[in-house]
mmCIF file of C-alpha atoms in Angstrom:
data_model
loop_
_atom_site.group_PDB
_atom_site.id
_atom_site.type_symbol
_atom_site.label_atom_id
_atom_site.label_comp_id
_atom_site.label_asym_id
_atom_site.label_seq_id
_atom_site.Cartn_x
_atom_site.Cartn_y
_atom_site.Cartn_z
ATOM 1 C CA MET I 1 128.843 60.134 108.405
ATOM 2 C CA PRO I 2 130.830 56.874 110.366
ATOM 3 C CA PRO I 3 134.708 57.860 110.754
ATOM 4 C CA PRO I 4 136.525 56.456 107.457
ATOM 5 C CA SER I 5 138.441 53.955 109.488
ATOM 6 C CA GLN I 6 135.600 52.074 110.683
ATOM 7 C CA PRO I 7 135.798 48.440 109.461
ATOM 8 C CA LEU I 8 132.937 46.795 107.885
ATOM 9 C CA THR I 9 131.897 44.447 110.842
ATOM 10 C CA GLU I 10 128.428 43.070 111.781
ATOM 11 C CA GLN I 11 128.007 45.901 114.635
ATOM 12 C CA ARG I 12 128.347 48.781 112.338
ATOM 13 C CA LEU I 13 127.224 47.950 108.964
ATOM 14 C CA GLN I 14 126.639 50.564 106.134
ATOM 15 C CA PRO I 15 123.391 50.061 103.815
ATOM 16 C CA GLY I 16 124.659 47.819 100.732
ATOM 17 C CA PRO I 17 122.904 45.640 98.356
ATOM 18 C CA ALA I 18 122.272 42.958 100.898
ATOM 19 C CA THR I 19 120.501 45.514 103.503
ATOM 20 C CA VAL I 20 118.801 46.705 100.790
ATOM 21 C CA ARG I 21 117.450 43.752 98.961
ATOM 22 C CA ALA I 22 116.460 42.485 102.668
ATOM 23 C CA GLU I 23 114.003 45.451 102.973
ATOM 24 C CA ARG I 24 112.464 44.265 99.799
ATOM 25 C CA THR I 25 111.448 40.698 101.024
ATOM 26 C CA GLN I 26 109.396 40.850 104.034
ATOM 27 C CA GLY I 27 106.640 39.160 102.377
ATOM 28 C CA PRO I 28 104.238 36.490 104.381
ATOM 29 C CA VAL I 29 106.389 33.602 106.021
ATOM 30 C CA VAL I 30 106.594 30.218 103.567
ATOM 31 C CA ILE I 31 109.253 28.527 106.083
ATOM 32 C CA GLU I 32 108.878 28.413 109.556
ATOM 33 C CA VAL I 33 111.393 26.225 111.690
ATOM 34 C CA ARG I 34 110.628 25.894 115.399
ATOM 35 C CA ASP I 35 112.475 24.097 118.162
ATOM 36 C CA VAL I 36 113.870 21.647 115.747
ATOM 37 C CA SER I 37 116.550 19.011 117.157
ATOM 38 C CA LYS I 38 118.104 15.994 115.741
ATOM 39 C CA THR I 39 120.306 13.303 117.206
ATOM 40 C CA PHE I 40 121.917 10.318 115.950
ATOM 41 C CA ARG I 41 123.054 7.159 117.170
ATOM 42 C CA ILE I 42 126.655 6.290 115.855
ATOM 43 C CA PRO I 43 127.874 2.533 116.931
ATOM 44 C CA GLU I 44 131.369 2.597 118.236
ATOM 45 C CA HIS I 45 132.520 -0.915 116.791
ATOM 46 C CA ARG I 46 131.037 -2.132 113.443
ATOM 47 C CA VAL I 47 130.551 -5.521 112.685
ATOM 48 C CA ASP I 48 131.779 -5.859 109.015
ATOM 49 C CA SER I 49 131.524 -9.430 108.126
ATOM 50 C CA PHE I 50 129.877 -12.597 108.834
ATOM 51 C CA LYS I 51 132.916 -14.117 110.817
ATOM 52 C CA GLU I 52 132.966 -11.621 112.999
ATOM 53 C CA ARG I 53 129.619 -11.928 113.833
ATOM 54 C CA ALA I 54 130.084 -15.764 114.148
ATOM 55 C CA VAL I 55 133.020 -15.543 116.604
ATOM 56 C CA HIS I 56 131.147 -12.747 118.712
ATOM 57 C CA PRO I 57 127.397 -13.481 118.606
ATOM 58 C CA LEU I 58 126.317 -12.212 121.919
ATOM 59 C CA ARG I 59 128.742 -8.584 121.405
ATOM 60 C CA ARG I 60 126.451 -5.861 122.111
ATOM 61 C CA ILE I 61 127.013 -2.602 119.952
ATOM 62 C CA GLN I 62 127.716 0.366 121.950
ATOM 63 C CA TYR I 63 126.553 3.384 120.605
ATOM 64 C CA ARG I 64 127.387 7.134 120.677
ATOM 65 C CA THR I 65 124.874 9.971 120.455
ATOM 66 C CA LEU I 66 125.734 12.648 117.921
ATOM 67 C CA GLN I 67 123.571 15.927 118.433
ATOM 68 C CA ALA I 68 123.081 17.452 114.810
ATOM 69 C CA LEU I 69 120.651 19.870 115.639
ATOM 70 C CA GLN I 70 119.514 21.601 118.861
ATOM 71 C CA GLU I 71 116.294 23.555 119.194
ATOM 72 C CA VAL I 72 116.800 25.336 115.649
ATOM 73 C CA SER I 73 114.343 28.119 115.289
ATOM 74 C CA PHE I 74 114.101 30.642 112.312
ATOM 75 C CA GLU I 75 111.927 32.035 109.345
ATOM 76 C CA VAL I 76 111.977 32.551 105.761
ATOM 77 C CA HIS I 77 110.052 34.880 104.043
ATOM 78 C CA GLU I 78 108.331 34.447 100.576
ATOM 79 C CA GLY I 79 110.518 35.527 97.578
ATOM 80 C CA GLU I 80 113.470 35.767 99.856
ATOM 81 C CA PHE I 81 117.286 34.196 99.095
ATOM 82 C CA PHE I 82 118.022 32.660 102.043
ATOM 83 C CA GLY I 83 121.749 30.950 102.852
ATOM 84 C CA ILE I 84 122.687 28.654 105.574
ATOM 85 C CA VAL I 85 126.654 28.426 106.337
ATOM 86 C CA GLY I 86 128.777 26.965 108.823
ATOM 87 C CA ARG I 87 131.694 24.518 108.759
ATOM 88 C CA ASN I 88 131.545 20.690 107.889
ATOM 89 C CA GLY I 89 129.266 18.931 110.716
ATOM 90 C CA SER I 90 127.582 21.898 111.903
ATOM 91 C CA GLY I 91 124.352 20.589 110.931
ATOM 92 C CA LYS I 92 123.185 22.228 107.547
ATOM 93 C CA SER I 93 122.757 19.497 105.217
ATOM 94 C CA THR I 94 120.929 17.857 108.023
ATOM 95 C CA LEU I 95 118.561 20.821 108.412
ATOM 96 C CA LEU I 96 117.946 20.788 104.773
ATOM 97 C CA LYS I 97 116.888 17.321 104.608
ATOM 98 C CA ILE I 98 114.487 17.875 107.498
ATOM 99 C CA MET I 99 113.062 20.885 105.416
ATOM 100 C CA ALA I 100 112.528 18.670 102.487
ATOM 101 C CA SER I 101 110.929 15.484 104.462
ATOM 102 C CA ILE I 102 114.053 13.286 103.974
ATOM 103 C CA TYR I 103 114.842 13.350 107.556
ATOM 104 C CA ARG I 104 112.357 13.436 110.447
ATOM 105 C CA ALA I 105 113.105 15.789 113.368
ATOM 106 C CA ASP I 106 113.272 14.245 116.885
ATOM 107 C CA ALA I 107 111.811 17.419 118.064
ATOM 108 C CA GLY I 108 110.123 20.514 116.928
ATOM 109 C CA ARG I 109 108.311 21.215 113.799
ATOM 110 C CA VAL I 110 108.797 22.535 110.093
ATOM 111 C CA ARG I 111 105.918 24.605 108.186
ATOM 112 C CA MET I 112 106.355 24.998 104.159
ATOM 113 C CA ALA I 113 103.890 26.873 102.636
ATOM 114 C CA GLY I 114 104.003 25.969 98.724
ATOM 115 C CA ARG I 115 105.612 23.055 96.454
ATOM 116 C CA VAL I 116 108.999 22.313 97.737
ATOM 117 C CA ALA I 117 111.764 21.350 94.991
ATOM 118 C CA PRO I 118 114.803 19.818 96.805
ATOM 119 C CA PHE I 119 118.009 19.549 95.370
ATOM 120 C CA ILE I 120 120.130 17.615 98.128
ATOM 121 C CA GLU I 121 122.522 15.173 96.914
ATOM 122 C CA LEU I 122 123.530 13.642 93.945
ATOM 123 C CA GLY I 123 121.228 11.111 92.723
ATOM 124 C CA VAL I 124 118.449 11.320 95.453
ATOM 125 C CA GLY I 125 115.218 10.731 94.164
ATOM 126 C CA MET I 126 116.771 9.094 90.721
ATOM 127 C CA ASN I 127 116.223 5.567 89.658
ATOM 128 C CA PRO I 128 119.253 4.354 88.089
ATOM 129 C CA GLU I 129 117.557 1.898 86.075
ATOM 130 C CA LEU I 130 115.384 4.521 84.536
ATOM 131 C CA THR I 131 116.553 6.563 81.447
ATOM 132 C CA ALA I 132 116.734 10.392 81.935
ATOM 133 C CA TYR I 133 113.076 10.382 80.194
ATOM 134 C CA GLU I 134 111.471 8.002 82.772
ATOM 135 C CA ASN I 135 113.417 9.892 85.600
ATOM 136 C CA GLY I 136 112.296 12.820 84.551
ATOM 137 C CA ILE I 137 108.648 11.960 84.332
ATOM 138 C CA LEU I 138 108.870 10.560 88.080
ATOM 139 C CA ASN I 139 110.974 12.999 89.714
ATOM 140 C CA GLY I 140 108.352 15.871 88.187
ATOM 141 C CA VAL I 141 105.402 13.856 89.421
ATOM 142 C CA LEU I 142 106.916 13.596 93.046
ATOM 143 C CA MET I 143 107.514 17.383 92.940
ATOM 144 C CA GLY I 144 103.612 18.106 92.487
ATOM 145 C CA LEU I 145 103.252 18.081 88.757
ATOM 146 C CA THR I 146 100.780 15.991 87.167
ATOM 147 C CA ARG I 147 102.227 13.388 84.712
ATOM 148 C CA ARG I 148 101.132 15.511 81.811
ATOM 149 C CA GLU I 149 102.624 18.551 82.621
ATOM 150 C CA ALA I 150 105.943 16.674 83.542
ATOM 151 C CA GLY I 151 105.824 15.055 80.136
ATOM 152 C CA ARG I 152 105.221 18.785 78.542
ATOM 153 C CA ARG I 153 108.531 19.809 80.122
ATOM 154 C CA LEU I 154 110.672 16.717 79.472
ATOM 155 C CA GLN I 155 111.859 18.202 76.593
ATOM 156 C CA ALA I 156 112.915 21.553 78.280
ATOM 157 C CA VAL I 157 114.514 19.395 81.052
ATOM 158 C CA ILE I 158 116.740 17.453 78.525
ATOM 159 C CA GLU I 159 117.918 20.597 76.763
ATOM 160 C CA PHE I 160 118.868 22.611 79.928
ATOM 161 C CA ALA I 161 120.878 19.862 80.977
ATOM 162 C CA GLU I 162 122.374 19.603 77.517
ATOM 163 C CA LEU I 163 121.716 15.885 77.396
ATOM 164 C CA GLU I 164 119.558 15.175 74.070
ATOM 165 C CA GLU I 165 122.035 12.688 73.129
ATOM 166 C CA PHE I 166 121.873 10.726 76.259
ATOM 167 C CA ALA I 167 118.206 10.878 77.085
ATOM 168 C CA ASP I 168 117.468 7.097 76.304
ATOM 169 C CA LEU I 169 120.662 6.088 78.393
ATOM 170 C CA ARG I 170 120.291 4.609 81.751
ATOM 171 C CA LEU I 171 121.335 6.902 84.578
ATOM 172 C CA LYS I 172 123.623 4.444 86.278
ATOM 173 C CA ASN I 173 125.800 5.223 83.129
ATOM 174 C CA TYR I 174 125.720 8.659 83.588
ATOM 175 C CA SER I 175 129.042 10.879 85.077
ATOM 176 C CA SER I 176 128.364 12.651 88.147
ATOM 177 C CA GLY I 177 128.491 15.943 86.079
ATOM 178 C CA MET I 178 125.498 14.810 83.926
ATOM 179 C CA LEU I 179 123.526 13.536 86.907
ATOM 180 C CA ILE I 180 124.157 16.895 88.534
ATOM 181 C CA ARG I 181 122.896 18.721 85.200
ATOM 182 C CA PHE I 182 120.210 16.431 84.821
ATOM 183 C CA ALA I 183 118.781 16.424 88.647
ATOM 184 C CA PHE I 184 119.028 20.450 88.651
ATOM 185 C CA ALA I 185 117.293 20.840 85.164
ATOM 186 C CA VAL I 186 114.268 18.841 86.584
ATOM 187 C CA MET I 187 114.321 21.152 89.718
ATOM 188 C CA VAL I 188 114.358 24.334 87.683
ATOM 189 C CA GLN I 189 111.645 22.977 85.491
ATOM 190 C CA SER I 190 109.400 22.052 88.079
ATOM 191 C CA ASP I 191 108.824 25.610 88.838
ATOM 192 C CA ALA I 192 108.114 25.038 92.491
ATOM 193 C CA ASP I 193 107.488 28.162 94.948
ATOM 194 C CA ILE I 194 110.307 26.867 97.047
ATOM 195 C CA MET I 195 113.755 25.451 96.445
ATOM 196 C CA LEU I 196 116.363 24.048 98.905
ATOM 197 C CA ILE I 197 119.742 23.467 97.550
ATOM 198 C CA ASP I 198 122.363 21.817 98.923
ATOM 199 C CA GLU I 199 126.354 22.622 98.287
ATOM 200 C CA VAL I 200 126.695 19.720 95.507
ATOM 201 C CA LEU I 201 126.330 22.345 92.901
ATOM 202 C CA ALA I 202 130.058 22.852 93.789
ATOM 203 C CA VAL I 203 130.685 19.502 91.694
ATOM 204 C CA GLY I 204 129.617 21.063 88.335
ATOM 205 C CA ASP I 205 132.123 22.377 85.911
ATOM 206 C CA ALA I 206 132.625 26.354 85.415
ATOM 207 C CA SER I 207 129.959 26.552 82.773
ATOM 208 C CA PHE I 208 127.117 24.545 84.483
ATOM 209 C CA ALA I 209 128.285 26.757 87.656
ATOM 210 C CA GLN I 210 127.406 30.235 85.834
ATOM 211 C CA LYS I 211 123.864 28.552 84.293
ATOM 212 C CA CYS I 212 123.269 27.897 87.840
ATOM 213 C CA MET I 213 124.035 31.375 88.853
ATOM 214 C CA ASP I 214 121.523 32.525 86.236
ATOM 215 C CA VAL I 215 118.852 30.535 87.553
ATOM 216 C CA PHE I 216 119.122 32.056 90.840
ATOM 217 C CA HIS I 217 118.970 35.421 89.558
ATOM 218 C CA GLN I 218 115.759 34.265 87.546
ATOM 219 C CA ARG I 219 114.191 32.896 90.461
ATOM 220 C CA ARG I 220 115.268 35.533 92.979
ATOM 221 C CA ASP I 221 114.004 38.261 90.294
ATOM 222 C CA ALA I 222 110.527 36.218 90.276
ATOM 223 C CA GLY I 223 109.906 36.482 93.563
ATOM 224 C CA LYS I 224 110.529 32.696 94.466
ATOM 225 C CA THR I 225 111.978 31.538 97.461
ATOM 226 C CA VAL I 226 115.458 29.955 97.906
ATOM 227 C CA VAL I 227 117.499 28.192 100.409
ATOM 228 C CA LEU I 228 120.726 27.801 99.754
ATOM 229 C CA VAL I 229 123.430 25.721 101.937
ATOM 230 C CA THR I 230 126.869 26.707 100.716
ATOM 231 C CA HIS I 231 130.811 27.491 101.564
ATOM 232 C CA ASP I 232 130.976 30.128 99.088
ATOM 233 C CA MET I 233 130.956 33.570 100.686
ATOM 234 C CA ALA I 234 131.027 35.170 97.682
ATOM 235 C CA THR I 235 127.535 33.769 96.535
ATOM 236 C CA VAL I 236 125.994 34.559 100.072
ATOM 237 C CA GLN I 237 127.154 38.175 99.803
ATOM 238 C CA SER I 238 125.946 38.650 96.610
ATOM 239 C CA MET I 239 122.904 36.882 96.163
ATOM 240 C CA CYS I 240 121.684 36.578 99.846
ATOM 241 C CA HIS I 241 118.852 38.744 101.172
ATOM 242 C CA ARG I 242 119.656 37.147 104.556
ATOM 243 C CA ALA I 243 121.778 34.266 105.812
ATOM 244 C CA MET I 244 122.571 31.905 108.846
ATOM 245 C CA LEU I 245 125.438 30.669 110.722
ATOM 246 C CA LEU I 246 125.183 27.158 112.209
ATOM 247 C CA GLU I 247 127.829 25.868 114.457
ATOM 248 C CA ASP I 248 127.444 22.680 116.579
ATOM 249 C CA GLY I 249 123.743 22.443 115.625
ATOM 250 C CA GLN I 250 122.962 25.775 117.039
ATOM 251 C CA ILE I 251 122.129 28.917 115.417
ATOM 252 C CA GLN I 252 125.023 31.562 115.630
ATOM 253 C CA TYR I 253 123.863 34.714 113.926
ATOM 254 C CA VAL I 254 121.012 35.032 111.305
ATOM 255 C CA GLY I 255 120.926 38.424 109.335
ATOM 256 C CA ASP I 256 122.961 40.346 107.026
ATOM 257 C CA PRO I 257 124.892 38.514 104.879
ATOM 258 C CA ASP I 258 127.953 40.533 105.130
ATOM 259 C CA ALA I 259 128.119 39.994 108.763
ATOM 260 C CA THR I 260 127.114 36.355 108.791
ATOM 261 C CA ALA I 261 130.141 35.989 106.135
ATOM 262 C CA LEU I 262 132.372 37.760 108.291
ATOM 263 C CA ARG I 263 131.297 35.653 111.344
ATOM 264 C CA TYR I 264 132.171 32.740 109.219
ATOM 265 C CA TYR I 265 135.653 33.615 108.402
ATOM 266 C CA ARG I 266 136.204 34.893 111.796
ATOM 267 C CA MET I 267 135.122 31.292 112.832
ATOM 268 C CA ASN I 268 137.451 29.636 110.592
ATOM 269 C CA PHE I 269 140.632 31.803 110.545
ATOM 270 C CA ALA I 270 140.616 33.813 113.878
ATOM 271 C CA GLY I 271 142.233 31.445 116.165
ATOM 272 C CA PRO I 272 141.132 29.387 119.163
ATOM 273 C CA ALA I 273 137.722 29.584 120.298
ATOM 274 C CA ARG I 274 136.843 31.941 122.955
ATOM 275 C CA GLN I 275 136.096 30.870 126.458
ATOM 276 C CA PRO I 276 132.944 31.446 128.096
ATOM 277 C CA GLY I 277 132.542 34.960 129.232
ATOM 278 C CA GLU I 278 135.275 36.219 126.762
ATOM 279 C CA ARG I 279 134.550 39.321 124.899
ATOM 280 C CA GLU I 280 134.558 39.056 120.878
ATOM 281 C CA PRO I 281 138.140 40.377 119.932
ATOM 282 C CA THR I 282 138.211 43.604 118.255
ATOM 283 C CA ILE I 283 140.806 43.096 115.629
ATOM 284 C CA ASP I 284 139.739 41.867 112.528
ATOM 285 C CA PHE I 285 140.863 38.825 111.391
ATOM 286 C CA ASN I 286 142.830 39.982 108.237
ATOM 287 C CA ALA I 287 143.743 43.815 108.985
ATOM 288 C CA ARG I 288 142.242 46.624 110.375
ATOM 289 C CA VAL I 289 142.057 50.444 109.013
ATOM 290 C CA VAL I 290 144.475 52.727 110.404
ATOM 291 C CA ARG I 291 143.981 55.696 108.190
ATOM 292 C CA ALA I 292 141.915 56.192 105.435
ATOM 293 C CA THR I 293 142.009 59.643 103.717
ATOM 294 C CA LEU I 294 140.394 61.328 100.410
ATOM 295 C CA LEU I 295 143.005 64.105 98.997
ATOM 296 C CA ASP I 296 142.581 67.160 96.975
ATOM 297 C CA GLN I 297 145.438 67.885 94.378
ATOM 298 C CA THR I 298 147.872 69.568 96.807
ATOM 299 C CA GLY I 299 147.539 66.232 99.093
ATOM 300 C CA ALA I 300 145.303 68.192 101.821
ATOM 301 C CA ALA I 301 142.657 65.925 103.397
ATOM 302 C CA ILE I 302 139.071 66.618 101.898
ATOM 303 C CA GLU I 303 135.715 64.868 102.937
ATOM 304 C CA ASN I 304 133.819 65.904 99.410
ATOM 305 C CA LEU I 305 135.227 65.883 95.466
ATOM 306 C CA GLU I 306 134.121 68.022 92.750
ATOM 307 C CA GLN I 307 133.662 66.978 89.358
ATOM 308 C CA PRO I 308 135.704 65.840 87.635
ATOM 309 C CA ASN I 309 138.775 65.684 89.757
ATOM 310 C CA PRO I 310 140.418 62.107 90.555
ATOM 311 C CA VAL I 311 139.463 60.332 93.567
ATOM 312 C CA ARG I 312 142.903 60.697 95.182
ATOM 313 C CA ILE I 313 143.248 58.175 98.291
ATOM 314 C CA ASP I 314 145.705 57.568 101.362
ATOM 315 C CA VAL I 315 144.841 54.059 103.072
ATOM 316 C CA VAL I 316 147.309 52.431 105.682
ATOM 317 C CA LEU I 317 146.255 49.278 107.028
ATOM 318 C CA GLU I 318 147.473 46.938 109.778
ATOM 319 C CA SER I 319 147.933 43.407 109.285
ATOM 320 C CA ALA I 320 146.086 41.344 111.973
ATOM 321 C CA ARG I 321 148.177 38.325 111.138
ATOM 322 C CA LEU I 322 150.573 36.738 108.861
ATOM 323 C CA LEU I 323 149.479 37.448 105.084
ATOM 324 C CA GLU I 324 151.192 36.070 102.456
ATOM 325 C CA GLY I 325 151.014 38.068 99.353
ATOM 326 C CA PRO I 326 147.753 39.407 100.143
ATOM 327 C CA PHE I 327 144.942 41.091 97.714
ATOM 328 C CA PHE I 328 143.025 44.108 97.693
ATOM 329 C CA ASP I 329 139.543 44.524 96.095
ATOM 330 C CA PHE I 330 138.435 47.917 95.643
ATOM 331 C CA TYR I 331 134.690 48.642 94.918
ATOM 332 C CA ILE I 332 133.062 52.153 94.838
ATOM 333 C CA ARG I 333 129.161 51.590 95.535
ATOM 334 C CA ASN I 334 126.831 54.443 95.384
ATOM 335 C CA GLU I 335 124.082 55.316 98.078
ATOM 336 C CA GLU I 336 121.671 52.417 97.077
ATOM 337 C CA GLY I 337 124.692 49.978 97.881
ATOM 338 C CA ILE I 338 124.931 49.217 93.685
ATOM 339 C CA VAL I 339 128.601 48.579 92.752
ATOM 340 C CA VAL I 340 129.889 51.371 90.228
ATOM 341 C CA CYS I 341 133.256 50.387 89.495
ATOM 342 C CA GLY I 342 136.078 48.184 91.265
ATOM 343 C CA PHE I 343 139.540 47.537 90.742
ATOM 344 C CA GLU I 344 142.213 44.958 92.124
ATOM 345 C CA THR I 345 145.945 45.609 93.370
ATOM 346 C CA ALA I 346 148.187 43.007 95.482
ATOM 347 C CA LEU I 347 151.415 43.369 97.550
ATOM 348 C CA ASP I 348 153.709 40.522 96.309
ATOM 349 C CA SER I 349 155.313 39.833 99.848
ATOM 350 C CA GLN I 350 154.979 38.641 103.096
ATOM 351 C CA VAL I 351 153.238 40.811 105.784
ATOM 352 C CA ALA I 352 154.025 39.938 109.506
ATOM 353 C CA ALA I 353 151.379 40.730 112.018
ATOM 354 C CA GLY I 354 151.431 44.015 113.071
ATOM 355 C CA GLU I 355 153.315 45.434 109.981
ATOM 356 C CA GLN I 356 151.382 48.183 107.848
ATOM 357 C CA ILE I 357 150.331 48.588 104.207
ATOM 358 C CA ARG I 358 150.025 51.663 102.492
ATOM 359 C CA LEU I 359 147.267 51.916 99.644
ATOM 360 C CA ALA I 360 147.854 55.276 97.922
ATOM 361 C CA GLY I 361 147.089 56.798 94.377
ATOM 362 C CA GLU I 362 144.523 58.031 91.906
ATOM 363 C CA ILE I 363 141.182 56.548 90.729
ATOM 364 C CA GLU I 364 139.495 58.172 87.597
ATOM 365 C CA ASN I 365 136.180 59.945 88.326
ATOM 366 C CA ARG I 366 133.657 59.405 86.041
ATOM 367 C CA LEU I 367 130.924 59.587 88.658
ATOM 368 C CA VAL I 368 127.709 61.257 88.596
ATOM 369 C CA PRO I 369 126.767 63.651 91.484
ATOM 370 C CA GLY I 370 125.762 61.964 94.504
ATOM 371 C CA ARG I 371 127.180 59.876 97.405
ATOM 372 C CA TYR I 372 129.366 57.056 97.403
ATOM 373 C CA HIS I 373 131.233 54.641 99.676
ATOM 374 C CA LEU I 374 134.756 53.105 99.186
ATOM 375 C CA ASP I 375 135.084 49.514 100.270
ATOM 376 C CA CYS I 376 138.329 47.180 99.992
ATOM 377 C CA TRP I 377 138.034 43.689 100.664
ATOM 378 C CA VAL I 378 141.278 41.971 102.047
ATOM 379 C CA ARG I 379 141.931 38.388 100.481
ATOM 380 C CA GLN I 380 143.837 36.044 101.756
ATOM 381 C CA ASN I 381 144.157 32.597 99.864
ATOM 382 C CA GLU I 382 144.359 29.954 102.708
ATOM 383 C CA SER I 383 144.315 26.731 100.372
ATOM 384 C CA GLN I 384 143.352 26.128 97.052
ATOM 385 C CA THR I 385 139.632 25.785 98.011
ATOM 386 C CA VAL I 386 139.366 28.164 100.843
ATOM 387 C CA VAL I 387 139.844 32.048 100.864
ATOM 388 C CA ALA I 388 139.606 34.192 103.736
ATOM 389 C CA VAL I 389 137.844 37.625 102.703
ATOM 390 C CA GLN I 390 137.510 40.423 104.941
ATOM 391 C CA GLY I 391 135.403 43.649 103.993
ATOM 392 C CA LEU I 392 136.525 47.208 105.391
ATOM 393 C CA ARG I 393 134.606 50.322 104.761
ATOM 394 C CA LEU I 394 137.135 52.846 104.157
ATOM 395 C CA LEU I 395 135.871 56.300 102.987
ATOM 396 C CA ASP I 396 132.022 57.829 102.624
ATOM 397 C CA PHE I 397 132.262 61.062 100.195
ATOM 398 C CA VAL I 398 129.903 62.711 97.946
ATOM 399 C CA VAL I 399 130.718 64.042 94.299
ATOM 400 C CA TYR I 400 129.035 67.325 93.668
ATOM 401 C CA GLY I 401 129.524 69.523 90.342
ATOM 402 C CA THR I 402 126.859 70.237 87.368
ATOM 403 C CA GLY I 403 127.556 67.613 85.300
ATOM 404 C CA MET I 404 124.867 64.886 83.901
ATOM 405 C CA ARG I 405 123.160 62.835 87.013
ATOM 406 C CA ASP I 406 121.598 60.286 84.851
ATOM 407 C CA GLY I 407 122.884 56.798 85.012
ATOM 408 C CA LEU I 408 125.964 55.721 87.001
ATOM 409 C CA ILE I 409 128.898 57.233 85.445
ATOM 410 C CA SER I 410 129.560 60.125 82.644
ATOM 411 C CA VAL I 411 131.123 58.740 79.324
ATOM 412 C CA GLU I 412 132.856 60.801 76.666
ATOM 413 C CA ALA I 413 131.245 59.800 73.354
ATOM 414 C CA ASP I 414 132.044 60.815 69.603
ATOM 415 C CA VAL I 415 128.677 60.440 67.965
ATOM 416 C CA VAL I 416 127.618 62.696 65.197
ATOM 417 C CA ALA I 417 124.175 63.174 63.927
ATOM 418 C CA SER I 418 123.326 63.890 60.571
ATOM 419 C CA LEU I 419 120.783 63.676 57.785
ATOM 420 C CA HIS I 420 121.195 60.432 55.778
ATOM 421 C CA THR I 421 120.348 60.204 52.295
ATOM 422 C CA ARG I 422 118.586 57.355 51.131
ATOM 423 C CA THR I 423 120.270 55.079 48.193
ATOM 424 C CA ALA I 424 118.387 54.114 45.201
ATOM 425 C CA PRO I 425 117.307 50.257 45.378
#
């Protein structure tokens, strides 16, 4: 059993939901990307008017080269939910467009086994002069359905997108939200083997985002292959079997979603980039664990816990940087990595780098006998759209006793069985 203060990092990951899912999805390779490179020529000076062209008819336009992707290689297995993350300009969307055959790679090859449904950009593949019905037929055929199949599924597309009253309206009159719902519904109803989804889903409202997440769960449970480009690390950590981090068109890491998210956050919040040959810092970007102890009723340290004694913890963290009112999300996971319960607390004050934070108290113990892990996620709101989250593994412990072992938790019930007398009709 690792020491309680071991932080949850890519070097020492404990078995969790992501790693368990990864073991279940080692099917045949359905997406193979080998040594893919892509460059763009960007003009240094644009000619935006006829007057400028007339005044300088012989001016040669100078171009600079942007290396969007550099020898990118990876594989995705059948039934895998694969995430692609990275900062703006890292090459994520370019890679997805090459996989969807929207862009042509300068070098390398991409192999896709099965029907592909891309959801890349708002309005791509849609004719704004046609109605939703007409676009639904057209896009269904483009995604590999016959015209008859596309027609049979059209009503389901309209209902899923909640556009029954606007089905005969031209798409050029749709709002961005209506257009997103329609395009996503077309992709879902095509029932393709592989779904390629870009981060445009972030444009939708809350109810649509939840509907998208429901579809993701259904597709993952059905063994469909999904490739998702996103900046939302919570989605990556909860949904993906594996994830890949891109930076400057090159792969920085491929593997466990938690490790990928941690590297992404470090890339964004851990300060200036390391110089060649410089070792990666050992301190995590939000906090590190100084002490994490499980206590009995007398305050003595213990390793395991007897039912139904409460889970008493005494944790000390040291801030790695300035934290403004940090949040602490606690999760108890069982041995299979399933979250049994969780709770949140916060410190309503500023914490300077190097200052220590104590988290102590009791947690009601309704756990059935078995092995458990206590994790703490330290959240720091950087802006309205970005949240820096760092996961720390605090404790590994065993709950023992003679209580019921079925289920995740034991509960008290007041249900009485008695004979029931029938009443006359």
